[in-house]
mmCIF file of C-alpha atoms and ligand atoms in Angstrom:
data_model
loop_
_atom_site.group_PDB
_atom_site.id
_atom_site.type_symbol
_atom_site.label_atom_id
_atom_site.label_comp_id
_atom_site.label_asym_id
_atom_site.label_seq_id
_atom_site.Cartn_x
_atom_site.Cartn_y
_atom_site.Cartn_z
ATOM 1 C CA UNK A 1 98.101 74.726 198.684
ATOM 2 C CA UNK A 2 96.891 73.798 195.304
ATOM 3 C CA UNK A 3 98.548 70.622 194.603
ATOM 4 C CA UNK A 4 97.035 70.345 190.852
ATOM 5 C CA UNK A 5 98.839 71.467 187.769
ATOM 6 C CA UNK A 6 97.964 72.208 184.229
ATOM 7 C CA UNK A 7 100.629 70.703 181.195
ATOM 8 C CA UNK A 8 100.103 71.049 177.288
ATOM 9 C CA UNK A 9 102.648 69.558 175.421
ATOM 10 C CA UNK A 10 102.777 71.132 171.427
ATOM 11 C CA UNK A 11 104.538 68.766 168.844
ATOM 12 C CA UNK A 12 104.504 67.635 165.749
ATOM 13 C CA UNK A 13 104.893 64.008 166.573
ATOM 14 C CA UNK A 14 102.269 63.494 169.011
ATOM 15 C CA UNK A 15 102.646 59.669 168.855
ATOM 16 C CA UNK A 16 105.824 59.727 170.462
ATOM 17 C CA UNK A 17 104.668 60.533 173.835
ATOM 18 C CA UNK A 18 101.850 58.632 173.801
ATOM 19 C CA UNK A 19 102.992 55.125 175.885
ATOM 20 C CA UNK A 20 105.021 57.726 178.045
ATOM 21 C CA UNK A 21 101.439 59.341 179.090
ATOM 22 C CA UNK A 22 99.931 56.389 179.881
ATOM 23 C CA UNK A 23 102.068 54.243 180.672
ATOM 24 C CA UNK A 24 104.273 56.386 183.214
ATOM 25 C CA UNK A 25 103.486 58.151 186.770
ATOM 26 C CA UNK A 26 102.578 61.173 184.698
ATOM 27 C CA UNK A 27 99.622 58.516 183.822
ATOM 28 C CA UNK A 28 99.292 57.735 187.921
ATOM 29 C CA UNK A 29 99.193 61.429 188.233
ATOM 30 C CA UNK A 30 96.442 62.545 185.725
ATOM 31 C CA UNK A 31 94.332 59.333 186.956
ATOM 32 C CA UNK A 32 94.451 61.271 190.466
ATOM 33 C CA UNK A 33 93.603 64.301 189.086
ATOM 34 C CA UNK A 34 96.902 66.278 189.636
ATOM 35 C CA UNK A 35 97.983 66.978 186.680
ATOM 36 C CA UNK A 36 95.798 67.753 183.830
ATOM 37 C CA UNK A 37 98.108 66.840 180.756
ATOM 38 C CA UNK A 38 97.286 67.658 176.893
ATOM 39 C CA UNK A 39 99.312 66.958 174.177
ATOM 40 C CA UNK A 40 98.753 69.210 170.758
ATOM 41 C CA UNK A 41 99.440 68.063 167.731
ATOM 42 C CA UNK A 42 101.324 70.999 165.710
ATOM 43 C CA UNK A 43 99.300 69.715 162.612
ATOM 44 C CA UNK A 44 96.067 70.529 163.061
ATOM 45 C CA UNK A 45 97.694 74.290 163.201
ATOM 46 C CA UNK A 46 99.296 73.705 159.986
ATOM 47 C CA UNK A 47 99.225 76.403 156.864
ATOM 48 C CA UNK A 48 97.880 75.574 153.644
ATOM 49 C CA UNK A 49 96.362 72.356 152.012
ATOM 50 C CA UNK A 50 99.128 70.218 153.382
ATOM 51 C CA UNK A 51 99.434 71.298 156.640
ATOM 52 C CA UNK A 52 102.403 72.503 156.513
ATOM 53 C CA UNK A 53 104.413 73.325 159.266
ATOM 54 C CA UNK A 54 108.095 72.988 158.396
ATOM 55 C CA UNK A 55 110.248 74.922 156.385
ATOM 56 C CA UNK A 56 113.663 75.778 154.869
ATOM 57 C CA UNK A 57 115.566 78.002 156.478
ATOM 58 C CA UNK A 58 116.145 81.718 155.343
ATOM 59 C CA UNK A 59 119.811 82.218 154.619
ATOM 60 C CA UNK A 60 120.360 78.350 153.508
ATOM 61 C CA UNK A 61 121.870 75.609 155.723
ATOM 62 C CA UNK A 62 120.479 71.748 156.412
ATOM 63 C CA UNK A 63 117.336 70.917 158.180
ATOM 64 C CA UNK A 64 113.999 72.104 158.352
ATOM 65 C CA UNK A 65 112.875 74.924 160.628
ATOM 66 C CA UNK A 66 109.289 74.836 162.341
ATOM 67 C CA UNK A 67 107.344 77.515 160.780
ATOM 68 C CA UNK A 68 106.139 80.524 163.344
ATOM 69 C CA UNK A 69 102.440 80.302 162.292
ATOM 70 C CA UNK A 70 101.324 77.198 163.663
ATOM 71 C CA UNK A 71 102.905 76.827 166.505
ATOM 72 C CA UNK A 72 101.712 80.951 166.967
ATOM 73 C CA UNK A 73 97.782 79.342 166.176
ATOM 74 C CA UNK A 74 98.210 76.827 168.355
ATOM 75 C CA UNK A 75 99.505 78.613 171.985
ATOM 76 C CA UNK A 76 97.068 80.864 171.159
ATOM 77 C CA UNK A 77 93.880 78.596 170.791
ATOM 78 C CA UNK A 78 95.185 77.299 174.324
ATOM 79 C CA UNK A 79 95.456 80.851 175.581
ATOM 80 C CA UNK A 80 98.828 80.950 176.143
ATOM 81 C CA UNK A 81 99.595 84.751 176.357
ATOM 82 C CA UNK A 82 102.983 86.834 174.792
ATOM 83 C CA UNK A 83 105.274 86.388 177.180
ATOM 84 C CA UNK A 84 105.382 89.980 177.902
ATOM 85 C CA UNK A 85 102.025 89.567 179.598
ATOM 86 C CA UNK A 86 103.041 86.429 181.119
ATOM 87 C CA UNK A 87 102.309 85.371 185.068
ATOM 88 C CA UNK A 88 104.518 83.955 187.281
ATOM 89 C CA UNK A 89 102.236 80.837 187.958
ATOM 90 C CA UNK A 90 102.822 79.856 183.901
ATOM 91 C CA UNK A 91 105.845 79.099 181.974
ATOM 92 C CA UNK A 92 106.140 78.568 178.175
ATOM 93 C CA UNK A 93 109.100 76.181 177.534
ATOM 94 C CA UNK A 94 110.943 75.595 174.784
ATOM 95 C CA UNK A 95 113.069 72.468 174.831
ATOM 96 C CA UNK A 96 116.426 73.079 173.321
ATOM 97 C CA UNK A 97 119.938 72.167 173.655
ATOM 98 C CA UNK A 98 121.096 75.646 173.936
ATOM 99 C CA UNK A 99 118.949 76.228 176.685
ATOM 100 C CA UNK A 100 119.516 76.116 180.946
ATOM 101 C CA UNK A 101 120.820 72.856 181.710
ATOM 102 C CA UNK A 102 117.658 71.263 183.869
ATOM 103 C CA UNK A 103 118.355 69.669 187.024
ATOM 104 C CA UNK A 104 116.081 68.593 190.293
ATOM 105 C CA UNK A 105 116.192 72.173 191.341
ATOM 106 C CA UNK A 106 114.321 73.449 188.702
ATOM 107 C CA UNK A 107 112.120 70.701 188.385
ATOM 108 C CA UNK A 108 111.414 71.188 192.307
ATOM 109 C CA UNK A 109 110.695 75.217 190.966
ATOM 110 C CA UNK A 110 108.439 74.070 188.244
ATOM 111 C CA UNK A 111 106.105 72.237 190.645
ATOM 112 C CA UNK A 112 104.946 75.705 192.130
ATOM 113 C CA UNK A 113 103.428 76.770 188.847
ATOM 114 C CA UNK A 114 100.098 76.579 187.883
ATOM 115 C CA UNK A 115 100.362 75.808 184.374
ATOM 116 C CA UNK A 116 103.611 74.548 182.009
ATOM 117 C CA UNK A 117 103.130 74.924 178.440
ATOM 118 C CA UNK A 118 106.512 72.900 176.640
ATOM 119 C CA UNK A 119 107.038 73.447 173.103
ATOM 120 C CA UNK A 120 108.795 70.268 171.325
ATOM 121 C CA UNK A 121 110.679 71.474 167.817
ATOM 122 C CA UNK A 122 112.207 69.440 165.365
ATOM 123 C CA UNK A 123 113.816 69.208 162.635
ATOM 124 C CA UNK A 124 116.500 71.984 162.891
ATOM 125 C CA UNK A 125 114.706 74.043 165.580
ATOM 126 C CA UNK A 126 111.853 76.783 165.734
ATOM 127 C CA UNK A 127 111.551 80.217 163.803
ATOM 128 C CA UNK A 128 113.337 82.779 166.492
ATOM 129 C CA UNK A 129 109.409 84.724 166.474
ATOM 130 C CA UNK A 130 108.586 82.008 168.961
ATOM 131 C CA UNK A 131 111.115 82.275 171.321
ATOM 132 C CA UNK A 132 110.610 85.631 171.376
ATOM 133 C CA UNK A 133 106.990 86.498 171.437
ATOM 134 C CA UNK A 134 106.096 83.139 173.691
ATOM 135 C CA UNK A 135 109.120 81.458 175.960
ATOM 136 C CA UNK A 136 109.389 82.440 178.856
ATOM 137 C CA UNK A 137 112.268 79.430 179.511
ATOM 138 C CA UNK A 138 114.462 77.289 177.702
ATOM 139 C CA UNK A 139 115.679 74.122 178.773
ATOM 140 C CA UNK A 140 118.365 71.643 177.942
ATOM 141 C CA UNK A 141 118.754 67.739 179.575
ATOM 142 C CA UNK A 142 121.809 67.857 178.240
ATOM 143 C CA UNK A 143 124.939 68.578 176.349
ATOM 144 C CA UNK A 144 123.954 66.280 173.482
ATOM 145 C CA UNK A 145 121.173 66.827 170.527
ATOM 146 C CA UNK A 146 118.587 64.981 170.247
ATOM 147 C CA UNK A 147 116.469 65.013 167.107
ATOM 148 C CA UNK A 148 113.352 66.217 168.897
ATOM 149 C CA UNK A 149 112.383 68.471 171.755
ATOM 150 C CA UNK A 150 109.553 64.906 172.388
ATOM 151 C CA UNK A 151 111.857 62.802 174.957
ATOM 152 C CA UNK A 152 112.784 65.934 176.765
ATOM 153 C CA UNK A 153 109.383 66.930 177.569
ATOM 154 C CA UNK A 154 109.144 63.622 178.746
ATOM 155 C CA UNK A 155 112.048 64.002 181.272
ATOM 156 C CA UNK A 156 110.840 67.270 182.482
ATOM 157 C CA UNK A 157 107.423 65.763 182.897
ATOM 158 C CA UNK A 158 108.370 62.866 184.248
ATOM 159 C CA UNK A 159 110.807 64.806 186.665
ATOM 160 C CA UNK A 160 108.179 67.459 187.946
ATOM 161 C CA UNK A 161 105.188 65.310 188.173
ATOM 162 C CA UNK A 162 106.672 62.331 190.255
ATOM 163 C CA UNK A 163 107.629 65.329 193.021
ATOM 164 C CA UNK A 164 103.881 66.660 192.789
ATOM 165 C CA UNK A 165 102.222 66.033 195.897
ATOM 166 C CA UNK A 166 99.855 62.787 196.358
ATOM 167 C CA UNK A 167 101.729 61.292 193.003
ATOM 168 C CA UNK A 168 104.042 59.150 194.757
ATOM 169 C CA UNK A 169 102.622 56.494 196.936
ATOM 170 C CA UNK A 170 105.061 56.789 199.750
ATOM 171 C CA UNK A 171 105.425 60.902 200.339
ATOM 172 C CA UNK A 172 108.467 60.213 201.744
ATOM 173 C CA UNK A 173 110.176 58.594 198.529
ATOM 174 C CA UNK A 174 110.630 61.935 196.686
ATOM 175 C CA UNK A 175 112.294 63.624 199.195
ATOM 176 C CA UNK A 176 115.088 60.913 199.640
ATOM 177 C CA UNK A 177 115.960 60.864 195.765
ATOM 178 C CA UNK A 178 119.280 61.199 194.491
ATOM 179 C CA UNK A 179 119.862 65.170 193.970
ATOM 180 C CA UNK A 180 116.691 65.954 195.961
ATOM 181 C CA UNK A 181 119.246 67.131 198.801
ATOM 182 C CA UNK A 182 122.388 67.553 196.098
ATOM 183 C CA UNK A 183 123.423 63.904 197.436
ATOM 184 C CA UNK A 184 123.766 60.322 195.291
ATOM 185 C CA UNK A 185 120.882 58.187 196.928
ATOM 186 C CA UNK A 186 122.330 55.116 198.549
ATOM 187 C CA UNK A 187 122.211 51.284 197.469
ATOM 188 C CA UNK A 188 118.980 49.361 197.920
ATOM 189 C CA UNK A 189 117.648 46.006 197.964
ATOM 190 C CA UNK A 190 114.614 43.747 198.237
ATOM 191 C CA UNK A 191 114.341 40.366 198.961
ATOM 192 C CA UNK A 192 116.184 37.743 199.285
ATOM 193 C CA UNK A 193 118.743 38.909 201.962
ATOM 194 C CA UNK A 194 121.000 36.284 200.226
ATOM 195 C CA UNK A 195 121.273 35.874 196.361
ATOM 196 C CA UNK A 196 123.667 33.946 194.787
ATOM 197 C CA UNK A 197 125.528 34.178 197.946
ATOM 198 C CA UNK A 198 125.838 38.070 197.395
ATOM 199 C CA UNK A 199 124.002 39.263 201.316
ATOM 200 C CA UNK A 200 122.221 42.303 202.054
ATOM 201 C CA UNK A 201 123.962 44.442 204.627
ATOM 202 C CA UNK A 202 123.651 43.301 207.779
ATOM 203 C CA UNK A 203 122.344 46.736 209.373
ATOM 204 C CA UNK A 204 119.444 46.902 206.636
ATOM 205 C CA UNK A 205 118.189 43.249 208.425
ATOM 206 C CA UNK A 206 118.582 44.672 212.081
ATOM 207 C CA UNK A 207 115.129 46.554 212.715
ATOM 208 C CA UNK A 208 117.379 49.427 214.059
ATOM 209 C CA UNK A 209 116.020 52.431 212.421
ATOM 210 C CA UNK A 210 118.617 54.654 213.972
ATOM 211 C CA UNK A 211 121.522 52.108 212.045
ATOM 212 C CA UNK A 212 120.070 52.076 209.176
ATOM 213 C CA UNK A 213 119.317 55.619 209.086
ATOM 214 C CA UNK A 214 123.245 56.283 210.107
ATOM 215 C CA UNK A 215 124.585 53.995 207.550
ATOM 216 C CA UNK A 216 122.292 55.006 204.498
ATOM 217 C CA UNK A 217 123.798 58.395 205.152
ATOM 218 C CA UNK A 218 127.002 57.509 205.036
ATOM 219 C CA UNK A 219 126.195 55.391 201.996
ATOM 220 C CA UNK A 220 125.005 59.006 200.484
ATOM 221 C CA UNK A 221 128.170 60.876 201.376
ATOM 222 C CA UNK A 222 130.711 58.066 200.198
ATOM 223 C CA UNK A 223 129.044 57.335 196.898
ATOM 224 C CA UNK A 224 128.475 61.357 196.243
ATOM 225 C CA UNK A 225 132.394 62.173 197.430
ATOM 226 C CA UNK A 226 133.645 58.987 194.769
ATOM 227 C CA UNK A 227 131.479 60.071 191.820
ATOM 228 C CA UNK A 228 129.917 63.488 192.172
ATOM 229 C CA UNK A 229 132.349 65.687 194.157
ATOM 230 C CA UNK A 230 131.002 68.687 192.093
ATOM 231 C CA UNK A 231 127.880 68.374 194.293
ATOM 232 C CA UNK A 232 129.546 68.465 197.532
ATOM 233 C CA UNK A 233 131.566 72.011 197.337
ATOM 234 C CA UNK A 234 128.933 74.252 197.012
HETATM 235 N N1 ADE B 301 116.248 69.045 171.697
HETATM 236 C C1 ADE B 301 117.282 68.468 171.086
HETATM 237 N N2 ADE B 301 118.274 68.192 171.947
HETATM 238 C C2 ADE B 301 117.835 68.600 173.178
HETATM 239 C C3 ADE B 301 118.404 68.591 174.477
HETATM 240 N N3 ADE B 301 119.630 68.111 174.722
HETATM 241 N N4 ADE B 301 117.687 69.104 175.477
HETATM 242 C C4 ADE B 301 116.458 69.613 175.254
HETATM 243 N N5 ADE B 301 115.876 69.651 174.049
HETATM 244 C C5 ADE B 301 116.558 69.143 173.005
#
């Protein structure tokens, strides 16, 4: 299996994600070679003498809309093909709070592709020619707006490389996550065993693999029936 994937990020605020690359395990990631990530500054496409590449909206309203040309220049100097001719190993996304709500699943689903192409917009979104001629999915993290697509291409980064095989040091860790089995992880700790005369569970002290094993599931199931029911009745 190829374990290596391919992400462009298209904005025009490039210096927001810039810590986030390095700084993050998308930063562990490209320094192993999985993931090859670019971020593309929506500028250099932009029209005219100023680089322009907002505008008003037809029909009136508040807000600027991100012009079709430059973000149309841009996929395309990447190769990033209509989305009628699309493969099933690439996906254009367009970060939106009208799109699918995301969620571990998909991120899980996104780690089989070869190549993720997310499209940041601003202002008060993207001419509808993108959506149409390029996405091939939209994704919300949530039901609030933010005032960029920028920290939600971070969180689906973030999500989908951290699950990429070889990122994380301990293989193991991914697969226990909260969600990764639509259960709450359960409580950890490091040391001390005592703190401020708050003790670590006795059972996590024991050596008994089989205990601990028994209780962190139980953990799981109580924590996920008190606050996440939802994920339970399936
Ligand atoms: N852009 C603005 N708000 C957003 C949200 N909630 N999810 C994804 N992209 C967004």
């Amino acid at each position: 299996m190829d374990n290596r994937i391919q992400i462009d990020i298209v904005t025009g605020l490039p210096d927001l994600l810039g810590g986030f690359i390095e700084e993050s395990i998308v930063g562990i990631a490209r320094k192993k070679g999985i993931v090859e990530l670019t971020v593309h500054n929506l500028r250099d496409f932009g029209v005219g003498k100023h680089r322009q590449i907002d505008d008003y909206p037809y029909g009136g309203g508040s807000g600027m809309v991100l012009m079709a040309e430059p973000i149309f220049r841009c996929l395309e100097s990447i190769g990033v093909k209509p989305n009628t001719e699309g493969t099933d190993r690439e996906e254009v996304i367009f970060l939106t709070p009208d799109g699918q709500r995301f969620d571990q699943k998909t991120a899980n689903a996104l780690t089989m592709k070869h190549r993720l192409v997310l499209i940041a917009g601003h202002y008060k979104g993207i001419d509808q020619r993108v959506r149409d001629y390029f996405v091939t999915k939209e994704i919300s993290i949530g039901d609030y707006v933010l005032s960029g697509g920028e920290l939600a291409a971070a969180v689906v980064v973030d999500a989908v490389c951290r699950l990429m095989p070889g990122v994380l040091g301990d293989s193991m860790s991914a697969l226990s996550d909260s969600f990764q089995d639509d259960t709450l992880d359960a409580p950890a700790y490091t040391r001390p065993a005592s703190f401020r005369e708050m003790d670590v569970p006795e059972v996590l002290l024991s050596g008994d693999h089989r205990r601990i094993h028994d209780w962190r599931e139980s953990m799981r199931m109580d924590k996920t029936r008190e606050r996440r029911p939802d994920l339970l009745d399936l």
